[in-house]
XYZ file of N, CA, C and O in Angstrom:
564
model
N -17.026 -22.159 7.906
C -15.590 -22.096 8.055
C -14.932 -22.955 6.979
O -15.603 -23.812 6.404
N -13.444 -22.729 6.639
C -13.192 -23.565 5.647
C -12.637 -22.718 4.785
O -12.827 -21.505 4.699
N -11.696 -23.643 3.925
C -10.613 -22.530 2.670
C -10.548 -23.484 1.644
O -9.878 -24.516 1.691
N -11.581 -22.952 0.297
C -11.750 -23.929 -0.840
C -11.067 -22.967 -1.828
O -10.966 -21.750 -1.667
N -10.448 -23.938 -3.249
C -9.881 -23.114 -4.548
C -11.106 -23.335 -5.192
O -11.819 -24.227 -4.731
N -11.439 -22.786 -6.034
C -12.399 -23.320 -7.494
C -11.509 -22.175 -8.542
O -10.736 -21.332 -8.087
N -11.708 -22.297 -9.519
C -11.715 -21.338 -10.407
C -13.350 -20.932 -11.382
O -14.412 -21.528 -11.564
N -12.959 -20.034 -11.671
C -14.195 -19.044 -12.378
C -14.210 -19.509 -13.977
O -13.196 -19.311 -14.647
N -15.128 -19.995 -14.443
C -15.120 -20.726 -15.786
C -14.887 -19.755 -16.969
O -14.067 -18.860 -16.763
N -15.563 -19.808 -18.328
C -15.303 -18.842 -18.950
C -16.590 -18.037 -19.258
O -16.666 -17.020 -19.948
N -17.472 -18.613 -18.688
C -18.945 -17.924 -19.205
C -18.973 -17.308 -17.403
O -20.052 -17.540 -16.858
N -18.312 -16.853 -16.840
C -17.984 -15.911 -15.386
C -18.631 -16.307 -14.233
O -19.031 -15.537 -13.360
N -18.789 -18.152 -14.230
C -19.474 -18.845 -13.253
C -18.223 -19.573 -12.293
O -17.157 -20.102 -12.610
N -18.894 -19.331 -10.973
C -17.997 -20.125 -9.767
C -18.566 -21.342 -9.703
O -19.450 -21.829 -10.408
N -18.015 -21.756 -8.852
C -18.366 -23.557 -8.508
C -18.163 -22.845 -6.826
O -17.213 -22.129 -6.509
N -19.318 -23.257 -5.889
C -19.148 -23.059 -4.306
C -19.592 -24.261 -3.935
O -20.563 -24.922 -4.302
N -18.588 -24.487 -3.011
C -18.334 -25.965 -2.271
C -19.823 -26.317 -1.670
O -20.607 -25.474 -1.234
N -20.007 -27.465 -1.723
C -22.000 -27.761 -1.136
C -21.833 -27.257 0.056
O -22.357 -26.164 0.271
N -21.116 -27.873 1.062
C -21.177 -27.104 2.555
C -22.092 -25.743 2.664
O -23.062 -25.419 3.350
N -21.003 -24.866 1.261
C -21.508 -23.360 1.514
C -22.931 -23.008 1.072
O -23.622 -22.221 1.720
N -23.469 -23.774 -0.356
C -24.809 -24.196 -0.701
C -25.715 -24.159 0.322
O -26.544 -23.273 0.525
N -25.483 -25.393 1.113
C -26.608 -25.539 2.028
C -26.668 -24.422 3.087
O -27.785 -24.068 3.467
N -25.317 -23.699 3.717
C -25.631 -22.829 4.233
C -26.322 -21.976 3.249
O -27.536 -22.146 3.357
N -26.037 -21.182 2.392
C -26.858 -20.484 1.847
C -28.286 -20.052 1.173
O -28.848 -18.986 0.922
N -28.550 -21.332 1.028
C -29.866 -21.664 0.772
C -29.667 -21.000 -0.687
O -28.616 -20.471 -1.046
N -31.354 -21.155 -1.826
C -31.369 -21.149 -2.643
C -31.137 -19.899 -3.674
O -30.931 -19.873 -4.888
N -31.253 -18.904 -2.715
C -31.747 -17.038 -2.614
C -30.762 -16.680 -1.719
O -30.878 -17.046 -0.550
N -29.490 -15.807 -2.185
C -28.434 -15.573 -1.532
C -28.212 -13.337 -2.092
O -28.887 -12.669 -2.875
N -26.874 -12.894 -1.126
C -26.847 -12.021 -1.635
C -24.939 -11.862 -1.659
O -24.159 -12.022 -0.720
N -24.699 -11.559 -2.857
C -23.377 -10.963 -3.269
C -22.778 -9.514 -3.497
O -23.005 -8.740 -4.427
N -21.774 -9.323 -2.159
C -21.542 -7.257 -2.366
C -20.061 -7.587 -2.211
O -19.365 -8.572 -1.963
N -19.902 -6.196 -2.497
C -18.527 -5.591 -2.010
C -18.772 -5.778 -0.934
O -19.791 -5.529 -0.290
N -17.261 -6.521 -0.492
C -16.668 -6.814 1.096
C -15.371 -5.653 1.103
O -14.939 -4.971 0.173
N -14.899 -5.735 2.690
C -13.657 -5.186 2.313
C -12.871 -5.832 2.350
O -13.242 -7.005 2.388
N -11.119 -5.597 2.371
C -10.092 -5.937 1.878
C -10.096 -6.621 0.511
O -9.500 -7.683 0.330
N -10.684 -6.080 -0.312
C -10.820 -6.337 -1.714
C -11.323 -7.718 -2.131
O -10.903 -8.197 -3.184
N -12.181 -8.377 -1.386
C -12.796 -9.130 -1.584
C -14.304 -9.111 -1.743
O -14.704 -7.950 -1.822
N -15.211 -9.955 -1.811
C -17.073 -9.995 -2.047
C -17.337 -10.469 -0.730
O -16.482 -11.074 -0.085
N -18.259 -10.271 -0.383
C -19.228 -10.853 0.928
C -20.214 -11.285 0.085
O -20.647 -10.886 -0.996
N -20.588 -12.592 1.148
C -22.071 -13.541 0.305
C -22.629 -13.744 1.530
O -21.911 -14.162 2.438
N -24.193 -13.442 1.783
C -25.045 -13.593 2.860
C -26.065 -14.763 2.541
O -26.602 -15.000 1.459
N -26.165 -15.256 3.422
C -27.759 -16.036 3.039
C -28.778 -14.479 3.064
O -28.507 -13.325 3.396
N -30.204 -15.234 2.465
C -30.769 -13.726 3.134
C -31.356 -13.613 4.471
O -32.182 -12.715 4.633
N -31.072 -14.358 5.428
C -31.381 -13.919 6.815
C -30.611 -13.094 7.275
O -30.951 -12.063 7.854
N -29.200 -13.559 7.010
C -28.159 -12.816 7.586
C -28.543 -10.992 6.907
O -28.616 -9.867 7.403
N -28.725 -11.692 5.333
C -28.598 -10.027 4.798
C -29.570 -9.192 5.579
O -29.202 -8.141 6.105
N -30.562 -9.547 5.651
C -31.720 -8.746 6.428
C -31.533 -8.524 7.448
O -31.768 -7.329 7.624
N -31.108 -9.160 8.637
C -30.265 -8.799 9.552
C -29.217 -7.614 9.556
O -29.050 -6.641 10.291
N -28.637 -8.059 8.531
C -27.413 -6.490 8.300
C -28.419 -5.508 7.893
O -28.791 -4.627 8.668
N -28.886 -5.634 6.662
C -29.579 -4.536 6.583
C -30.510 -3.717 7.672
O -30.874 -2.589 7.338
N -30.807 -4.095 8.618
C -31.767 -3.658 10.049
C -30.411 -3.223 10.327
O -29.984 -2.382 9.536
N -29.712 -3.549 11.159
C -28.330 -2.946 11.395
C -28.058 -1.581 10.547
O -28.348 -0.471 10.992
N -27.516 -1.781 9.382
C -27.276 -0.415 8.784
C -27.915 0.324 9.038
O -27.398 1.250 9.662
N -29.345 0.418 8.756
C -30.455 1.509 8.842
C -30.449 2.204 10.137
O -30.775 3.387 10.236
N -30.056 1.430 11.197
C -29.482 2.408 12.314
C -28.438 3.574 12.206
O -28.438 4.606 12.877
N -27.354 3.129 11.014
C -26.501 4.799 10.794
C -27.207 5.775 10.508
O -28.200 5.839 9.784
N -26.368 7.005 11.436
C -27.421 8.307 11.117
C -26.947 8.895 9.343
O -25.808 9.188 8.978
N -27.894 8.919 8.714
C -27.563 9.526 7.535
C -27.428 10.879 7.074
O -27.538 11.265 5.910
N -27.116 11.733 8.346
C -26.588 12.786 8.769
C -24.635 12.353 8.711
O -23.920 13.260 9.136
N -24.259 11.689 8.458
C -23.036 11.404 8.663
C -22.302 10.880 7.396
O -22.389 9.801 6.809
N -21.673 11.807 7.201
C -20.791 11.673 5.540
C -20.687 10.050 5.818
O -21.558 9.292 5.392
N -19.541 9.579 6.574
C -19.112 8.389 6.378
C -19.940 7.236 6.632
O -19.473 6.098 6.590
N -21.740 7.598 7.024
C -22.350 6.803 7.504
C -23.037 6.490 5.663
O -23.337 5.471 5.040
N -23.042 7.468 5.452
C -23.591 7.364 3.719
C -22.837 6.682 2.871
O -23.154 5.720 2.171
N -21.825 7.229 2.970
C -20.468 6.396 1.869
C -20.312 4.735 1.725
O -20.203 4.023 0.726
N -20.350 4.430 3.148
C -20.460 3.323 3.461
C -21.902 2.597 3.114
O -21.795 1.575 2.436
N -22.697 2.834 3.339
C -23.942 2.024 3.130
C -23.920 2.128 1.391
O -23.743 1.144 0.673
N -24.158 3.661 0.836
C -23.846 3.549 -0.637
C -23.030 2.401 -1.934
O -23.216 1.894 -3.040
N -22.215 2.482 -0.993
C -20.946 1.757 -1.467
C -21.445 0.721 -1.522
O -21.879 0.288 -2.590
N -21.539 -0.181 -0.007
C -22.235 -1.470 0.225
C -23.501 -2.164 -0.413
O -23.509 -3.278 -0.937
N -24.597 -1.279 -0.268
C -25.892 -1.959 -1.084
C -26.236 -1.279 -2.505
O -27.300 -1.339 -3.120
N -25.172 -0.689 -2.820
C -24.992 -0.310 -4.405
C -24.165 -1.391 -5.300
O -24.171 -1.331 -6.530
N -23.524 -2.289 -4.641
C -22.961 -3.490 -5.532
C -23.394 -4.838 -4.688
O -22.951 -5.987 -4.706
N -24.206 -4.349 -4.112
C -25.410 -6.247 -4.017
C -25.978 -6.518 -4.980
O -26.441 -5.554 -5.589
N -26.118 -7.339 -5.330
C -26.882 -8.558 -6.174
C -27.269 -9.596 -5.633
O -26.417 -10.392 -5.239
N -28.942 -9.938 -5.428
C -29.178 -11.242 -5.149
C -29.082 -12.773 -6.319
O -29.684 -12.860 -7.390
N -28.362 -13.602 -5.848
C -28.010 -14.231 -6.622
C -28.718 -15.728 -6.600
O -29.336 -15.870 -5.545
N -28.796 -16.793 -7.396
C -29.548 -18.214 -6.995
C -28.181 -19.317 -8.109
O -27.388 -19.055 -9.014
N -28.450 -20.142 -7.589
C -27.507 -21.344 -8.170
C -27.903 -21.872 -9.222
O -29.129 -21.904 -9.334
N -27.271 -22.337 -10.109
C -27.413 -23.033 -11.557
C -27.757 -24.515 -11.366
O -27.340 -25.003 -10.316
N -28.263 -25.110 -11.974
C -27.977 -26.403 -11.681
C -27.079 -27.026 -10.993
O -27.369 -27.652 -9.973
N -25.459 -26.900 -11.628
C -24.350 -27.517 -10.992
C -23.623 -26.784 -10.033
O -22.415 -26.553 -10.066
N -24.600 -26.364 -9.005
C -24.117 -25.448 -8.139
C -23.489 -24.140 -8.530
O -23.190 -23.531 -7.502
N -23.156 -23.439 -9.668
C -22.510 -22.541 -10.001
C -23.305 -20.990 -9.848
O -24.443 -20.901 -10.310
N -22.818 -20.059 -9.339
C -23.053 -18.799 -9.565
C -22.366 -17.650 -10.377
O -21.200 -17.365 -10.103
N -23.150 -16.862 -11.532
C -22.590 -16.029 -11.866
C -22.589 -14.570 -11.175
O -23.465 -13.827 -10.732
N -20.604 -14.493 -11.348
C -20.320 -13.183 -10.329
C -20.622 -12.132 -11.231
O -20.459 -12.625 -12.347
N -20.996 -10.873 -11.361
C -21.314 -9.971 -12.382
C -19.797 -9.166 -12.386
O -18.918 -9.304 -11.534
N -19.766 -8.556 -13.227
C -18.558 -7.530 -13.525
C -18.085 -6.990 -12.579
O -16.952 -7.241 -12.168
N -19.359 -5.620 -11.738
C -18.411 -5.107 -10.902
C -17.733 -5.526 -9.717
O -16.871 -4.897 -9.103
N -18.378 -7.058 -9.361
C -17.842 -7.801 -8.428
C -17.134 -8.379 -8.810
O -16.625 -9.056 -7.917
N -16.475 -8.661 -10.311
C -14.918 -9.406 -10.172
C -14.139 -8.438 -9.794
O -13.209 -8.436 -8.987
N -14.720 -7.367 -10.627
C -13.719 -6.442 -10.777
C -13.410 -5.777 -9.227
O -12.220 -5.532 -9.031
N -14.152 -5.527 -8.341
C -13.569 -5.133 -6.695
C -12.974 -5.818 -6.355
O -11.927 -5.391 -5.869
N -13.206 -7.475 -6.353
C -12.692 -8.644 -5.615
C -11.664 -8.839 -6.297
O -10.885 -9.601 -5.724
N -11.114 -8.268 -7.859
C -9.835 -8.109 -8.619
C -9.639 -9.982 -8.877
O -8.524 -10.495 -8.968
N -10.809 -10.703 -8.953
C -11.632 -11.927 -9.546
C -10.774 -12.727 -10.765
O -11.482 -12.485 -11.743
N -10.022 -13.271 -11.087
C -9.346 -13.693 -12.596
C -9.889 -15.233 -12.596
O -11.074 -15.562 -12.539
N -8.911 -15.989 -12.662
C -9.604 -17.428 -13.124
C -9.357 -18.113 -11.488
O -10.201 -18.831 -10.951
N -8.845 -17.963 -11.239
C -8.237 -18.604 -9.314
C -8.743 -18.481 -8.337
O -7.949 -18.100 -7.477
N -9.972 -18.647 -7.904
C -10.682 -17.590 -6.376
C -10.212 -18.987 -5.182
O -9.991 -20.180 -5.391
N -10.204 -18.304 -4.140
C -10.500 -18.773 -2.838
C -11.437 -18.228 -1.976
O -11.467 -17.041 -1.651
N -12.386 -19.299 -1.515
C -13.444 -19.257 -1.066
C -13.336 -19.808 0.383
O -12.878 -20.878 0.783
N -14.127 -18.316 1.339
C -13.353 -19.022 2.775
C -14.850 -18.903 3.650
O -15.694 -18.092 3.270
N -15.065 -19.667 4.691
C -16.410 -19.609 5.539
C -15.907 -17.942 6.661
O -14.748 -17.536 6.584
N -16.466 -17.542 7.160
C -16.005 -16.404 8.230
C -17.670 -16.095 8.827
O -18.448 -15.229 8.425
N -17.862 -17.023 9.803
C -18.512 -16.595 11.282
C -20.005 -16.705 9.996
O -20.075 -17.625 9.181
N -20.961 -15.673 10.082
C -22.273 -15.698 9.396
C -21.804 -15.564 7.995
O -22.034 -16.732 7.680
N -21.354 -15.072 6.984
C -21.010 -14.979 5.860
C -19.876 -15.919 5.411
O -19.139 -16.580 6.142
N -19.879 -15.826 3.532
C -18.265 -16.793 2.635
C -18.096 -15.185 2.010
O -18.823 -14.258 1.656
N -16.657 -15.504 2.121
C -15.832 -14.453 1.543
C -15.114 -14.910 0.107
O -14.154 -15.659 0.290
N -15.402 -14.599 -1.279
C -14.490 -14.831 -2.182
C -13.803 -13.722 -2.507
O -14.175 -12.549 -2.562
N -12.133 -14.522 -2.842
C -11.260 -13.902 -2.953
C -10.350 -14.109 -3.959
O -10.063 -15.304 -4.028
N -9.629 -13.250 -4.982
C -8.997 -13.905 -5.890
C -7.694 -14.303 -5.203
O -7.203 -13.788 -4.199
N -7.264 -15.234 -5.873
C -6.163 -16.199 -5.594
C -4.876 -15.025 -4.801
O -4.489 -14.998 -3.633
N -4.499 -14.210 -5.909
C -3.291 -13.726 -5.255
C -3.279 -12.581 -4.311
O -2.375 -12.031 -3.683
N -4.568 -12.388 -4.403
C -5.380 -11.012 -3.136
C -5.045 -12.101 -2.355
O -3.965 -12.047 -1.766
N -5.837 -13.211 -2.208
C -5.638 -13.747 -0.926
C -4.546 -14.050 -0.187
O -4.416 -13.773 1.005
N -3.381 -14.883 -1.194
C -2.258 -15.026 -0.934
C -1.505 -13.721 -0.083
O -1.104 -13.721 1.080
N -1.479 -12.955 -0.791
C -1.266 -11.471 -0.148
C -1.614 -11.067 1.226
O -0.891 -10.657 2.134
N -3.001 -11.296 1.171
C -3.343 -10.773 2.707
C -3.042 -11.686 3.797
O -2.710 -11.406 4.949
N -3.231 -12.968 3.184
C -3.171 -13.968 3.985
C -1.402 -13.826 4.672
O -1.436 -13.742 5.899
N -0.370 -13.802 4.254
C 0.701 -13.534 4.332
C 1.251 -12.513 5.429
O 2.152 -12.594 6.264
N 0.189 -11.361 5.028
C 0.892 -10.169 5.806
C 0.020 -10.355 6.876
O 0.228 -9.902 8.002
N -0.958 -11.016 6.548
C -1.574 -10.997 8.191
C -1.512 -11.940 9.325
O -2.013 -11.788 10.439
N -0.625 -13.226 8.750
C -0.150 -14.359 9.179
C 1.072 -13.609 10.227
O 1.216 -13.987 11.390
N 1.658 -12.831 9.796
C 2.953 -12.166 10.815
C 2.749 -11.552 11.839
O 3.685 -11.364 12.616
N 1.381 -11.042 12.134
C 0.823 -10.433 13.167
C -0.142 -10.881 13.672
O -0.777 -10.235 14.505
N -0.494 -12.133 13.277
C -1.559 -12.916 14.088
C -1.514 -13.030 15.519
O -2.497 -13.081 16.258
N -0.419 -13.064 15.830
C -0.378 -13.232 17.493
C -0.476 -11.704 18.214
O -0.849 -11.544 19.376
N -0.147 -10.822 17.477
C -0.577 -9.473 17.921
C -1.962 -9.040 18.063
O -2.424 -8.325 18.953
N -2.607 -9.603 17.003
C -3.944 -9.286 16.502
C -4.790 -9.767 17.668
O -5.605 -9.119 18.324
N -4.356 -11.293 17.813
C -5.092 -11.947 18.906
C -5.037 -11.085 20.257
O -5.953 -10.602 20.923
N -3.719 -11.060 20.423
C -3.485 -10.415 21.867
C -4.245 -9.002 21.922
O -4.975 -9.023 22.913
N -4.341 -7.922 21.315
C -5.231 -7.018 21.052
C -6.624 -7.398 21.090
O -7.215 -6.728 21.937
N -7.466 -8.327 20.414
C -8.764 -8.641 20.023
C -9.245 -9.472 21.171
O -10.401 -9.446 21.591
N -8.087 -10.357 21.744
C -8.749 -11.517 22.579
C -8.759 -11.628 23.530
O -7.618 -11.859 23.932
N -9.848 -11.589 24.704
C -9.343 -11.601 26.080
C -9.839 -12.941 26.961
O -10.365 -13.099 28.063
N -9.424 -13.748 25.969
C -9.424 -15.051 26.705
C -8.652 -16.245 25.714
O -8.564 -16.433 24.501
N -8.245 -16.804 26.721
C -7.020 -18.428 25.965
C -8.074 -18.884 24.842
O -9.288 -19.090 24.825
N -6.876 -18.948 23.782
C -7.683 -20.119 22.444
C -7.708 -21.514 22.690
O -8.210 -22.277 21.865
């Protein structure tokens, strides 16, 4: 959990807060998330999802699209010395990535996000938070 800035250097390396390090361990995996952001798994979690997916029937247009999509822009990734990871192209480019990211914890996975994606979503979804809850939640926070 948690909402860090770093920015993306010029040789296309992040800086991720140690917290998220140690969750992740040394051997991590980086995909297309949605709302135009990346998903980063440790690889337990990933393997976990992946057992999951393999349950869609692949009889099902949208069961294909989706997995396609998903483990067609993973990359397993490992840390640099100074904690840094390089994001590859097509993952700035989904996560729409410039020099500004925000980096947030969410339940088993970190979500990076560029600065004004986030700002954005964060915004419009701040106005309906109490809707969202009341829909999603059936018990007091």
């Amino acid at each position: 959990m948690g909402e860090y800035q770093h920015n993306i250097d010029d040789k296309n390396r992040l800086t991720i807060p140690v917290k998220f390090r140690d969750m992740l361990g040394s051997s991590f995996v980086v995909t297309r998330g949605l709302d135009r952001c990346l998903f980063v798994y440790p690889m337990e979690e990933w393997k976990a999802l992946t057992e999951k997916l393999k349950s869609l029937p692949f009889t099902k247009a949208d069961a294909r699209a989706f997995t396609r999509f998903f483990f067609s822009g993973a990359t397993e990734c490992e840390w640099d010395k100074q904690g840094r990871v390089n994001i590859p192209p097509h993952l700035r480019e989904h996560g729409r990535l410039q020099k500004e990211c925000v980096i947030i914890g969410v339940q088993n996975r970190m979500e990076i996000w560029g600065k004004t994606e986030w700002d954005a979503y964060s915004l419009e979804q701040e106005q309906s938070f109490g809707e969202i809850a009341e829909k999603l939640v059936d018990f007091n926070l």
